[in-house]
Every structure is written in structure tokens, then in C-alpha cells.
XYZ file of N, CA and C in Angstrom:
423
model
N -19.557 -15.689 -51.516
C -18.422 -14.994 -50.935
C -18.695 -13.500 -51.053
N -18.527 -12.787 -49.975
C -18.819 -11.359 -49.942
C -17.811 -10.568 -50.766
N -18.280 -9.417 -51.277
C -17.390 -8.549 -52.050
C -16.184 -8.116 -51.242
N -16.357 -7.916 -49.926
C -15.221 -7.500 -49.101
C -14.146 -8.593 -49.065
N -14.564 -9.839 -49.084
C -13.599 -10.936 -49.093
C -12.830 -10.962 -50.411
N -13.520 -10.705 -51.508
C -12.855 -10.639 -52.810
C -11.853 -9.494 -52.819
N -12.236 -8.360 -52.264
C -11.303 -7.227 -52.172
C -10.083 -7.607 -51.342
N -10.311 -8.306 -50.226
C -9.196 -8.724 -49.381
C -8.289 -9.708 -50.122
N -8.865 -10.609 -50.888
C -8.059 -11.547 -51.680
C -7.234 -10.788 -52.715
N -7.834 -9.802 -53.364
C -7.094 -8.985 -54.335
C -5.951 -8.237 -53.667
N -6.190 -7.719 -52.469
C -5.140 -7.006 -51.729
C -3.986 -7.953 -51.420
N -4.304 -9.148 -50.927
C -3.249 -10.121 -50.622
C -2.447 -10.473 -51.874
N -3.121 -10.656 -52.987
C -2.413 -10.963 -54.234
C -1.477 -9.837 -54.643
N -1.919 -8.606 -54.512
C -1.093 -7.464 -54.914
C 0.080 -7.247 -53.969
N -0.124 -7.467 -52.668
C 0.916 -7.179 -51.679
C 1.958 -8.290 -51.559
N 1.598 -9.490 -51.889
C 2.505 -10.626 -51.708
C 3.606 -10.602 -52.765
N 4.850 -10.624 -52.307
C 5.969 -10.569 -53.249
C 6.416 -11.953 -53.706
N 6.186 -12.960 -52.880
C 6.577 -14.328 -53.226
C 5.412 -15.254 -52.892
N 5.148 -16.189 -53.783
C 4.072 -17.155 -53.573
C 4.629 -18.564 -53.704
N 4.004 -19.486 -53.011
C 4.378 -20.888 -53.129
C 3.449 -21.518 -54.165
N 4.048 -22.215 -55.108
C 3.292 -22.886 -56.158
C 3.532 -24.382 -56.002
N 2.451 -25.123 -55.829
C 2.549 -26.571 -55.639
C 1.991 -27.289 -56.863
N 2.759 -28.264 -57.327
C 2.324 -29.143 -58.409
C 2.385 -30.568 -57.892
N 1.744 -31.472 -58.613
C 1.817 -32.880 -58.244
C 2.921 -33.523 -59.064
N 3.916 -34.063 -58.380
C 5.024 -34.724 -59.065
C 4.547 -36.095 -59.533
N 4.408 -36.238 -60.822
C 3.894 -37.473 -61.410
C 4.807 -38.656 -61.094
N 6.102 -38.415 -61.040
C 7.065 -39.498 -60.813
C 7.024 -40.040 -59.391
N 6.854 -39.158 -58.393
C 6.897 -39.600 -56.999
C 5.522 -39.653 -56.339
N 4.549 -38.922 -56.889
C 3.229 -38.853 -56.272
C 3.142 -37.836 -55.152
N 4.244 -37.162 -54.846
C 4.273 -36.166 -53.785
C 4.152 -34.760 -54.363
N 3.713 -33.822 -53.537
C 3.685 -32.431 -54.002
C 5.101 -31.901 -54.222
N 5.234 -31.056 -55.209
C 6.474 -30.328 -55.477
C 6.141 -28.855 -55.240
N 6.849 -28.215 -54.328
C 6.535 -26.829 -53.968
C 7.740 -25.951 -54.251
N 7.490 -24.845 -54.948
C 8.535 -23.865 -55.231
C 8.014 -22.479 -54.875
N 8.930 -21.595 -54.574
C 8.588 -20.195 -54.326
C 8.864 -19.410 -55.596
N 7.849 -18.715 -56.075
C 7.968 -17.925 -57.295
C 7.388 -16.535 -57.071
N 7.929 -15.575 -57.799
C 7.422 -14.208 -57.743
C 6.521 -13.982 -58.950
N 5.264 -13.614 -58.713
C 4.379 -13.357 -59.850
C 4.746 -12.041 -60.538
N 4.413 -11.953 -61.816
C 4.599 -10.688 -62.515
C 3.597 -9.682 -61.964
N 4.061 -8.491 -61.651
C 3.183 -7.484 -61.051
C 2.033 -7.102 -61.967
N 2.274 -7.135 -63.262
C 1.246 -6.703 -64.205
C 0.113 -7.713 -64.364
N 0.314 -8.930 -63.923
C -0.696 -9.976 -64.116
C -0.864 -10.797 -62.846
N -1.544 -10.238 -61.888
C -1.874 -10.996 -60.684
C -3.249 -10.560 -60.213
N -4.202 -11.439 -60.431
C -5.583 -11.182 -60.037
C -6.257 -12.530 -59.798
N -7.506 -12.490 -59.403
C -8.244 -13.732 -59.205
C -8.637 -14.370 -60.532
N -8.372 -13.694 -61.624
C -8.628 -14.258 -62.953
C -7.375 -14.886 -63.556
N -6.206 -14.285 -63.279
C -4.976 -14.765 -63.907
C -3.756 -14.317 -63.110
N -2.817 -15.248 -62.937
C -1.522 -14.940 -62.329
C -0.459 -15.511 -63.258
N 0.566 -14.707 -63.527
C 1.670 -15.156 -64.370
C 2.935 -15.265 -63.533
N 3.621 -16.404 -63.676
C 4.890 -16.632 -62.995
C 5.984 -16.843 -64.036
N 7.139 -16.247 -63.794
C 8.300 -16.354 -64.675
C 9.254 -17.379 -64.082
N 9.679 -18.346 -64.899
C 10.614 -19.364 -64.424
C 11.363 -19.966 -65.617
N 12.177 -20.963 -65.342
C 12.943 -21.620 -66.396
C 12.204 -22.859 -66.889
N 12.363 -23.165 -68.137
C 11.690 -24.309 -68.765
C 12.166 -25.639 -68.197
N 13.413 -25.730 -67.825
C 14.005 -27.003 -67.411
C 13.898 -27.212 -65.902
N 12.665 -27.308 -65.404
C 12.438 -27.513 -63.973
C 11.405 -28.613 -63.758
N 11.420 -29.173 -62.568
C 10.415 -30.172 -62.197
C 9.024 -29.562 -62.232
N 8.908 -28.324 -61.804
C 7.600 -27.654 -61.800
C 6.998 -27.627 -63.198
N 7.791 -27.240 -64.189
C 7.278 -27.174 -65.562
C 6.925 -28.569 -66.063
N 7.780 -29.541 -65.787
C 7.486 -30.933 -66.170
C 6.138 -31.359 -65.589
N 5.918 -31.047 -64.313
C 4.674 -31.443 -63.653
C 3.460 -30.749 -64.259
N 3.573 -29.455 -64.543
C 2.446 -28.715 -65.130
C 2.112 -29.273 -66.513
N 3.125 -29.626 -67.276
C 2.873 -30.198 -68.600
C 2.191 -31.561 -68.502
N 2.503 -32.327 -67.454
C 1.894 -33.644 -67.255
C 0.495 -33.553 -66.655
N 0.321 -32.659 -65.703
C -0.969 -32.498 -65.015
C -1.147 -31.004 -64.741
N -1.930 -30.324 -65.563
C -1.980 -28.855 -65.528
C -2.853 -28.248 -64.425
N -2.605 -28.658 -63.200
C -3.285 -28.056 -62.055
C -2.236 -27.680 -61.013
N -2.469 -26.566 -60.331
C -1.541 -26.092 -59.305
C -2.331 -25.543 -58.128
N -1.647 -25.435 -57.007
C -2.155 -24.690 -55.863
C -1.178 -23.541 -55.647
N -1.716 -22.360 -55.421
C -0.903 -21.166 -55.191
C -1.247 -20.654 -53.803
N -0.223 -20.451 -52.974
C -0.423 -20.031 -51.589
C 0.431 -18.806 -51.299
N -0.148 -17.865 -50.579
C 0.644 -16.732 -50.097
C 0.159 -16.341 -48.704
N 1.052 -15.706 -47.968
C 0.800 -15.311 -46.584
C 1.193 -13.855 -46.413
N 0.359 -13.113 -45.713
C 0.646 -11.716 -45.416
C 0.829 -11.597 -43.911
N 2.072 -11.400 -43.501
C 2.376 -11.358 -42.070
C 1.739 -10.158 -41.386
N 1.692 -9.028 -42.072
C 1.121 -7.814 -41.493
C -0.326 -8.032 -41.063
N -1.105 -8.685 -41.913
C -2.523 -8.919 -41.622
C -2.783 -10.303 -41.023
N -1.731 -11.112 -40.868
C -1.882 -12.507 -40.428
C -2.969 -13.188 -41.253
N -2.829 -13.046 -42.553
C -3.821 -13.557 -43.484
C -3.153 -14.442 -44.520
N -3.932 -15.365 -45.061
C -3.391 -16.239 -46.097
C -4.418 -16.436 -47.198
N -3.897 -16.826 -48.342
C -4.722 -17.025 -49.524
C -4.272 -18.312 -50.201
N -5.219 -19.171 -50.527
C -4.935 -20.400 -51.255
C -5.814 -20.424 -52.494
N -5.185 -20.581 -53.638
C -5.908 -20.682 -54.904
C -5.636 -22.044 -55.517
N -6.663 -22.668 -56.034
C -6.492 -23.860 -56.865
C -6.731 -23.392 -58.287
N -5.822 -23.770 -59.182
C -5.878 -23.185 -60.518
C -5.522 -24.178 -61.609
N -6.049 -23.925 -62.784
C -5.581 -24.577 -64.005
C -4.331 -23.834 -64.430
N -3.373 -24.545 -65.005
C -2.117 -23.905 -65.395
C -1.727 -24.323 -66.804
N -1.045 -23.416 -67.466
C -0.517 -23.685 -68.796
C 0.865 -23.049 -68.881
N 1.757 -23.705 -69.608
C 3.114 -23.191 -69.791
C 3.186 -22.527 -71.163
N 3.651 -21.284 -71.168
C 3.805 -20.517 -72.402
C 5.236 -20.028 -72.512
N 5.710 -19.873 -73.731
C 6.988 -19.181 -73.853
C 6.745 -17.762 -73.369
N 7.768 -17.146 -72.869
C 7.613 -15.791 -72.343
C 7.065 -14.854 -73.415
N 7.507 -15.021 -74.646
C 7.044 -14.162 -75.736
C 5.577 -14.406 -76.073
N 5.102 -15.648 -75.933
C 3.682 -15.949 -76.174
C 2.805 -15.244 -75.151
N 3.256 -15.258 -73.913
C 2.460 -14.665 -72.839
C 2.456 -13.148 -72.922
N 3.628 -12.576 -73.093
C 3.787 -11.121 -73.146
C 4.893 -10.802 -74.143
N 4.561 -10.233 -75.276
C 5.604 -9.938 -76.262
C 6.775 -9.133 -75.694
N 6.502 -8.224 -74.793
C 7.584 -7.449 -74.165
C 7.690 -7.833 -72.691
N 7.817 -9.133 -72.434
C 7.762 -9.643 -71.064
C 8.852 -9.077 -70.163
N 10.018 -8.752 -70.709
C 11.111 -8.273 -69.860
C 10.746 -6.977 -69.148
N 9.842 -6.196 -69.719
C 9.393 -4.963 -69.066
C 8.596 -5.257 -67.799
N 8.061 -6.471 -67.691
C 7.245 -6.854 -66.544
C 8.029 -7.567 -65.450
N 9.330 -7.758 -65.657
C 10.151 -8.450 -64.666
C 10.713 -7.464 -63.653
N 10.799 -7.914 -62.393
C 11.474 -7.085 -61.394
C 12.985 -7.315 -61.521
N 13.761 -6.596 -60.743
C 15.225 -6.679 -60.883
C 15.747 -8.084 -60.572
N 15.158 -8.753 -59.585
C 15.592 -10.119 -59.279
C 15.309 -11.057 -60.448
N 14.102 -10.982 -60.993
C 13.750 -11.847 -62.118
C 14.671 -11.603 -63.312
N 15.003 -10.347 -63.559
C 15.919 -10.029 -64.661
C 17.301 -10.635 -64.419
N 17.731 -10.659 -63.167
C 19.070 -11.178 -62.851
C 19.178 -12.689 -63.058
N 18.057 -13.387 -63.117
C 18.087 -14.845 -63.278
C 18.607 -15.263 -64.652
N 18.349 -14.482 -65.644
C 18.856 -14.717 -67.006
C 18.701 -16.173 -67.451
N 17.478 -16.664 -67.411
C 17.209 -18.040 -67.826
C 17.557 -18.253 -69.296
N 18.072 -19.440 -69.611
C 18.332 -19.799 -71.006
C 17.032 -20.053 -71.764
N 16.069 -20.660 -71.057
C 14.785 -21.000 -71.684
C 13.641 -20.477 -70.811
N 13.432 -19.165 -70.780
C 12.393 -18.614 -69.913
C 10.992 -18.985 -70.392
N 10.142 -19.258 -69.418
C 8.734 -19.540 -69.700
C 7.872 -18.811 -68.678
N 6.603 -18.756 -68.999
C 5.601 -18.191 -68.104
C 4.611 -19.298 -67.766
N 4.313 -19.443 -66.481
C 3.219 -20.315 -66.054
C 2.011 -19.402 -65.882
N 0.986 -19.647 -66.680
C -0.252 -18.874 -66.538
C -1.233 -19.693 -65.711
N -1.617 -19.153 -64.568
C -2.553 -19.811 -63.666
C -3.895 -19.094 -63.732
N -4.945 -19.867 -63.951
C -6.299 -19.334 -63.946
C -7.038 -19.962 -62.772
N -7.171 -19.207 -61.668
C -7.771 -19.759 -60.452
C -9.211 -20.236 -60.642
N -9.502 -21.378 -60.014
C -10.839 -21.958 -60.022
C -11.524 -21.779 -58.676
N -10.731 -21.883 -57.592
C -11.281 -21.715 -56.244
C -10.361 -20.817 -55.435
N -10.946 -20.200 -54.428
C -10.186 -19.340 -53.524
C -10.576 -19.687 -52.088
N -9.568 -19.750 -51.240
C -9.781 -19.916 -49.800
C -8.937 -18.840 -49.144
N -9.578 -18.002 -48.352
C -8.868 -16.893 -47.734
C -9.115 -16.896 -46.235
N -8.054 -16.619 -45.511
C -8.164 -16.403 -44.068
C -7.750 -14.962 -43.835
N -8.661 -14.181 -43.303
C -8.421 -12.758 -43.075
C -9.107 -12.381 -41.769
N -8.349 -11.842 -40.833
C -8.898 -11.486 -39.513
C -9.620 -12.663 -38.862
N -9.022 -13.851 -38.955
C -9.552 -15.087 -38.368
C -10.870 -15.555 -38.968
N -11.299 -14.963 -40.062
C -12.461 -15.458 -40.796
C -11.946 -16.261 -41.982
N -12.559 -17.415 -42.221
C -12.153 -18.253 -43.345
C -13.312 -18.345 -44.325
N -13.023 -18.058 -45.585
C -14.017 -18.120 -46.654
C -13.483 -19.014 -47.761
N -14.365 -19.782 -48.379
C -14.001 -20.620 -49.521
C -15.060 -20.445 -50.586
N -14.639 -20.374 -51.835
C -15.612 -20.249 -52.910
C -15.022 -20.710 -54.228
N -15.902 -21.229 -55.074
C -15.537 -21.435 -56.467
C -15.614 -20.065 -57.116
N -14.633 -19.746 -57.923
C -14.588 -18.398 -58.484
C -15.674 -18.137 -59.509
N -16.261 -19.169 -60.090
C -17.371 -18.924 -61.003
C -18.647 -18.535 -60.261
N -18.613 -18.619 -58.925
C -19.764 -18.231 -58.107
C -19.749 -16.752 -57.754
N -18.656 -16.062 -58.080
C -18.569 -14.653 -57.688
C -18.715 -13.739 -58.889
């Protein structure tokens, strides 16, 4: 994968305000998809952190099968990014001792009773940018 493609993937990650996170629902066998906002301080091809509540189907699924797909779309560039990642659920304090400083105003307004962080470590990247499609395992770059 060319360095320019990696730069484009990084740009899409930084510019995207909401991402779709898909897990495999162990109970039904179907994908479970939610829209989550990544923490601005931790979004790269090495690690993405998502803030959510502990009592959700998404968290249940990650604890049962710790793999996710993360998708985002940039309308301005008509580009998309798909990451396949390993995921782990951490208490917000485990992930970032001062995690509230990393939340945007919407995330702060959620006031979860049991906040957690989903830490995603991407394994593969597929990007569509200017009608070019690239796929790579991230250990190859």
C-alpha cells in the first residue's frame, strides 16, 4: 500500500466525526451496527478509542468475540474507509485516566452510568479514495 494511501486513510480517520462499528451478535448470528464518535485524541491506523455505555449489545458482543469492523465515509471526497480490528473493552479510567477531557460536548452530555472505552487495534485497511480501492494488512505497511 502506497504511503499516499496511508496518508489518505489517516485524513479520513481525522475528518470523520461518526463511524459505524459492526460486531457479530453471538445470539442471533447477525451483524450489530452502531454509530459511535471516536475520541479525537486517539484515532489512527494503530488505535481508535470509542466512548460508550457498558450495558449495550455492542459491548456484550465485543466481550464474546473481540473483533469489529469500523467504517466511515467522507462525502466531500466521496471516499470510504473500512478497518477490521481487534477490540477490547476498558473502563474509561483504564484507557485514559482523565478521559473526560477527551470527550466532545455530545459525548459529555450522554452521562453514562457505566462508561467504557472500546479500544480498536486495526489489522486491515480498505480504502476507496478518488475511485481507487486499496486493501492491505496493516503489518505490511
